[in-house]
Amino acid sequence: MKLEELSKHNGQNGEKAYIAYKGKVYDVTNSKRWQNGVHMARHRAGEDLTDFLALAPHTDEVLKSFEVVDTLEIDESKTQTSKETLIKFYQKFHPHPVLIHYPLGLFFFAALMQLLFLLTSLSSFELSAIYAFFVATIMAIPAISAGFLSWWINYDKQTTKIFKNKITFSIILVLIGITGIVIRITNPDISSTNSLAFIIYNVLIFANLPIVLFIAYEGGKITWA
């Protein structure tokens, strides 16, 4: 099957919905995830989605439930656009999944260390908490930036509810982190007091936990959508 013929099977106006991936043509007509030939408000049937689906957080296993109806004839003379080149780069290095797990884990570690400090009053736990909180906040910035890159090249900046939630709460996560760091730096003896600043500081450290969980939950929706 050539690309021209594949494009006719776009799931619109009663047509079947076919997608191509790694040289195989799959029939996704009856899939609830490809209603009217559209998936995640971004991917459209009738196209070769090899590059885009290779960036998807799920594996090739999800395609095994679909019937292979043909093979795709590839035009090797096709020239790559700058975006396609960037897709190849992203596909090779996967910057967002590589970067995002580190700061998310550190936010949890910071909260655990702070909890142990509150229970034991050992200063080493408090120092571990602020170091982890600081590094997590700094590392969250490039991780979120890589997320924006992934959003652009993989989903064409589609503003679905999931992406709006991830963007909004990612920004909140960083703002909470920066605020907590500023409070801690400007109040070096904060751990030995019961001041309002100390209370706010602790609230900020623990407030990031539900935010981290929510961001991860929304990311899971993308993975298994």
CSV table of C-alpha atoms in Angstrom, one decimal:
chain,number,residue,atom,x,y,z
A,1,MET,CA,0.0,0.0,0.0
A,2,LYS,CA,1.3,3.4,-0.9
A,3,LEU,CA,0.9,6.5,1.2
A,4,GLU,CA,-1.6,8.0,-1.2
A,5,GLU,CA,-3.9,5.0,-0.8
A,6,LEU,CA,-3.3,4.9,3.0
A,7,SER,CA,-4.4,8.6,3.3
A,8,LYS,CA,-7.9,7.6,2.0
A,9,HIS,CA,-8.4,5.4,5.0
A,10,ASN,CA,-8.6,8.2,7.6
A,11,GLY,CA,-11.6,7.1,9.5
A,12,GLN,CA,-13.7,10.0,8.2
A,13,ASN,CA,-17.0,9.8,6.3
A,14,GLY,CA,-17.4,6.1,6.8
A,15,GLU,CA,-13.9,5.2,5.7
A,16,LYS,CA,-11.9,2.6,7.6
A,17,ALA,CA,-9.1,3.9,9.9
A,18,TYR,CA,-5.7,2.6,9.0
A,19,ILE,CA,-2.3,3.7,10.4
A,20,ALA,CA,1.2,2.7,9.4
A,21,TYR,CA,3.9,1.8,11.8
A,22,LYS,CA,7.4,0.4,10.9
A,23,GLY,CA,6.2,-0.7,7.4
A,24,LYS,CA,3.0,-2.4,8.6
A,25,VAL,CA,-0.5,-1.1,8.1
A,26,TYR,CA,-2.9,-1.6,11.0
A,27,ASP,CA,-6.7,-1.4,11.0
A,28,VAL,CA,-7.8,0.6,14.1
A,29,THR,CA,-11.3,1.3,12.9
A,30,ASN,CA,-13.0,-0.4,15.8
A,31,SER,CA,-10.8,1.0,18.5
A,32,LYS,CA,-12.3,3.4,21.0
A,33,ARG,CA,-9.0,5.2,21.2
A,34,TRP,CA,-9.2,6.0,17.5
A,35,GLN,CA,-12.8,7.4,17.2
A,36,ASN,CA,-13.3,9.1,13.8
A,37,GLY,CA,-9.7,8.3,13.0
A,38,VAL,CA,-8.2,10.6,15.7
A,39,HIS,CA,-6.1,9.5,18.7
A,40,MET,CA,-5.3,11.9,21.7
A,41,ALA,CA,-6.5,14.8,19.5
A,42,ARG,CA,-3.2,14.6,17.8
A,43,HIS,CA,-2.5,11.4,15.7
A,44,ARG,CA,-4.7,10.9,12.7
A,45,ALA,CA,-5.4,7.8,10.7
A,46,GLY,CA,-4.4,7.6,7.1
A,47,GLU,CA,-0.8,8.5,7.9
A,48,ASP,CA,2.6,6.8,8.5
A,49,LEU,CA,3.0,7.3,12.3
A,50,THR,CA,6.3,5.5,12.7
A,51,ASP,CA,8.2,8.5,14.0
A,52,PHE,CA,5.4,9.8,16.3
A,53,LEU,CA,4.4,6.4,17.8
A,54,ALA,CA,8.1,5.6,18.4
A,55,LEU,CA,8.1,8.6,20.8
A,56,ALA,CA,4.9,7.4,22.6
A,57,PRO,CA,5.3,6.3,26.2
A,58,HIS,CA,3.7,2.9,25.5
A,59,THR,CA,5.4,0.1,23.7
A,60,ASP,CA,4.6,-1.7,20.4
A,61,GLU,CA,2.6,-4.2,22.4
A,62,VAL,CA,-0.5,-2.0,22.1
A,63,LEU,CA,-0.6,-2.6,18.3
A,64,LYS,CA,-0.7,-6.4,18.6
A,65,SER,CA,-4.5,-6.2,19.2
A,66,PHE,CA,-5.0,-4.7,15.8
A,67,GLU,CA,-5.2,-6.5,12.5
A,68,VAL,CA,-2.3,-6.0,10.0
A,69,VAL,CA,-4.0,-5.4,6.7
A,70,ASP,CA,-1.1,-4.6,4.4
A,71,THR,CA,2.5,-3.4,4.3
A,72,LEU,CA,3.5,0.2,3.4
A,73,GLU,CA,5.7,1.1,0.5
A,74,ILE,CA,8.3,3.6,1.7
A,75,ASP,CA,9.6,6.4,-0.5
A,76,GLU,CA,13.3,6.5,0.4
A,77,SER,CA,13.8,9.7,-1.6
A,78,LYS,CA,11.6,11.7,0.9
A,79,THR,CA,13.6,14.5,2.4
A,80,GLN,CA,13.4,15.1,6.2
A,81,THR,CA,12.1,18.3,7.6
A,82,SER,CA,13.8,20.0,10.5
A,83,LYS,CA,11.0,18.8,12.8
A,84,GLU,CA,11.5,15.2,11.6
A,85,THR,CA,15.2,15.6,12.3
A,86,LEU,CA,14.4,16.7,15.8
A,87,ILE,CA,12.0,13.8,16.2
A,88,LYS,CA,14.8,11.4,15.4
A,89,PHE,CA,17.0,13.2,18.0
A,90,TYR,CA,14.3,13.0,20.6
A,91,GLN,CA,13.6,9.3,19.7
A,92,LYS,CA,17.2,8.5,20.4
A,93,PHE,CA,17.8,10.3,23.7
A,94,HIS,CA,14.3,10.5,25.3
A,95,PRO,CA,15.2,13.6,27.4
A,96,HIS,CA,11.8,14.0,29.1
A,97,PRO,CA,11.4,10.5,30.6
A,98,VAL,CA,15.2,10.5,31.4
A,99,LEU,CA,15.0,13.8,33.3
A,100,ILE,CA,11.6,13.7,35.0
A,101,HIS,CA,11.9,10.8,37.3
A,102,TYR,CA,15.0,12.2,39.2
A,103,PRO,CA,13.4,15.4,40.6
A,104,LEU,CA,10.1,13.6,41.3
A,105,GLY,CA,11.9,11.0,43.4
A,106,LEU,CA,13.9,13.7,45.2
A,107,PHE,CA,10.8,15.6,46.2
A,108,PHE,CA,9.6,12.4,47.9
A,109,PHE,CA,13.0,11.9,49.5
A,110,ALA,CA,13.0,15.5,50.8
A,111,ALA,CA,9.6,15.0,52.4
A,112,LEU,CA,10.8,11.8,54.0
A,113,MET,CA,13.9,13.4,55.4
A,114,GLN,CA,11.9,16.4,56.8
A,115,LEU,CA,9.5,14.0,58.4
A,116,LEU,CA,12.3,12.2,60.1
A,117,PHE,CA,13.7,15.5,61.3
A,118,LEU,CA,10.4,16.5,62.8
A,119,LEU,CA,10.2,13.1,64.6
A,120,THR,CA,13.8,13.0,65.8
A,121,SER,CA,15.1,16.6,65.8
A,122,LEU,CA,18.3,15.3,64.2
A,123,SER,CA,19.8,18.2,62.1
A,124,SER,CA,21.3,15.8,59.6
A,125,PHE,CA,17.8,14.8,58.4
A,126,GLU,CA,16.9,18.5,58.0
A,127,LEU,CA,20.0,19.2,56.0
A,128,SER,CA,19.3,16.2,53.8
A,129,ALA,CA,15.8,17.4,53.2
A,130,ILE,CA,16.8,20.9,52.0
A,131,TYR,CA,19.6,19.5,49.8
A,132,ALA,CA,17.2,17.1,48.1
A,133,PHE,CA,14.5,19.8,47.9
A,134,PHE,CA,17.0,22.2,46.3
A,135,VAL,CA,18.3,19.7,43.7
A,136,ALA,CA,14.8,18.5,42.9
A,137,THR,CA,13.6,22.0,42.2
A,138,ILE,CA,16.6,22.8,40.0
A,139,MET,CA,16.4,19.6,38.1
A,140,ALA,CA,12.6,20.0,37.6
A,141,ILE,CA,13.2,23.0,35.3
A,142,PRO,CA,15.1,21.1,32.5
A,143,ALA,CA,12.7,18.1,33.0
A,144,ILE,CA,9.7,20.3,32.4
A,145,SER,CA,11.4,22.0,29.5
A,146,ALA,CA,11.9,18.6,27.9
A,147,GLY,CA,8.3,17.9,28.6
A,148,PHE,CA,7.3,21.0,26.5
A,149,LEU,CA,9.6,19.7,23.7
A,150,SER,CA,7.8,16.3,23.9
A,151,TRP,CA,4.5,18.0,23.9
A,152,TRP,CA,5.4,19.9,20.7
A,153,ILE,CA,6.9,17.2,18.6
A,154,ASN,CA,4.7,14.3,19.7
A,155,TYR,CA,1.4,16.0,20.3
A,156,ASP,CA,1.7,19.2,18.3
A,157,LYS,CA,0.9,21.3,21.4
A,158,GLN,CA,-2.7,20.0,21.6
A,159,THR,CA,-4.3,21.7,24.6
A,160,THR,CA,-6.3,18.7,26.1
A,161,LYS,CA,-7.3,18.6,29.7
A,162,ILE,CA,-4.4,16.3,30.5
A,163,PHE,CA,-1.8,18.5,29.1
A,164,LYS,CA,-3.3,21.6,30.7
A,165,ASN,CA,-3.2,19.9,34.1
A,166,LYS,CA,0.4,18.7,33.7
A,167,ILE,CA,1.6,22.2,32.6
A,168,THR,CA,-0.3,24.0,35.3
A,169,PHE,CA,0.8,21.7,38.2
A,170,SER,CA,4.4,21.5,36.9
A,171,ILE,CA,4.7,25.2,37.1
A,172,ILE,CA,3.1,25.2,40.6
A,173,LEU,CA,5.6,22.5,41.6
A,174,VAL,CA,8.6,24.7,40.6
A,175,LEU,CA,7.1,27.8,42.3
A,176,ILE,CA,6.6,25.9,45.5
A,177,GLY,CA,10.1,24.6,45.3
A,178,ILE,CA,11.6,28.1,44.7
A,179,THR,CA,9.5,29.6,47.5
A,180,GLY,CA,10.6,26.9,50.0
A,181,ILE,CA,14.3,27.4,49.1
A,182,VAL,CA,14.0,31.2,49.5
A,183,ILE,CA,12.4,30.8,52.9
A,184,ARG,CA,15.1,28.3,54.0
A,185,ILE,CA,18.0,30.4,52.8
A,186,THR,CA,16.7,33.6,54.3
A,187,ASN,CA,16.0,31.9,57.6
A,188,PRO,CA,19.2,29.8,58.3
A,189,ASP,CA,18.1,29.0,61.9
A,190,ILE,CA,14.6,28.1,60.9
A,191,SER,CA,14.9,24.5,62.1
A,192,SER,CA,15.4,25.6,65.7
A,193,THR,CA,12.3,27.7,65.8
A,194,ASN,CA,8.6,27.2,65.7
A,195,SER,CA,8.0,30.4,63.7
A,196,LEU,CA,5.5,31.0,61.0
A,197,ALA,CA,8.2,30.7,58.5
A,198,PHE,CA,9.1,27.2,59.8
A,199,ILE,CA,5.4,26.2,59.5
A,200,ILE,CA,5.1,27.5,56.0
A,201,TYR,CA,8.4,25.8,55.0
A,202,ASN,CA,7.2,22.5,56.2
A,203,VAL,CA,3.8,22.9,54.5
A,204,LEU,CA,5.6,23.6,51.2
A,205,ILE,CA,7.8,20.5,51.4
A,206,PHE,CA,4.9,18.2,52.1
A,207,ALA,CA,2.5,20.0,49.7
A,208,ASN,CA,4.6,18.9,46.8
A,209,LEU,CA,3.8,15.3,47.4
A,210,PRO,CA,0.2,15.3,46.1
A,211,ILE,CA,1.2,17.6,43.3
A,212,VAL,CA,4.0,15.1,42.2
A,213,LEU,CA,1.5,12.2,42.4
A,214,PHE,CA,-1.1,14.1,40.3
A,215,ILE,CA,1.5,15.0,37.6
A,216,ALA,CA,2.5,11.3,37.5
A,217,TYR,CA,-1.1,10.2,37.4
A,218,GLU,CA,-1.8,12.5,34.4
A,219,GLY,CA,1.3,11.2,32.7
A,220,GLY,CA,0.0,7.7,33.2
A,221,LYS,CA,-3.2,8.7,31.3
A,222,ILE,CA,-1.0,9.7,28.3
A,223,THR,CA,0.9,6.4,28.5
A,224,TRP,CA,-2.1,4.2,28.6
A,225,ALA,CA,-4.6,6.4,26.7
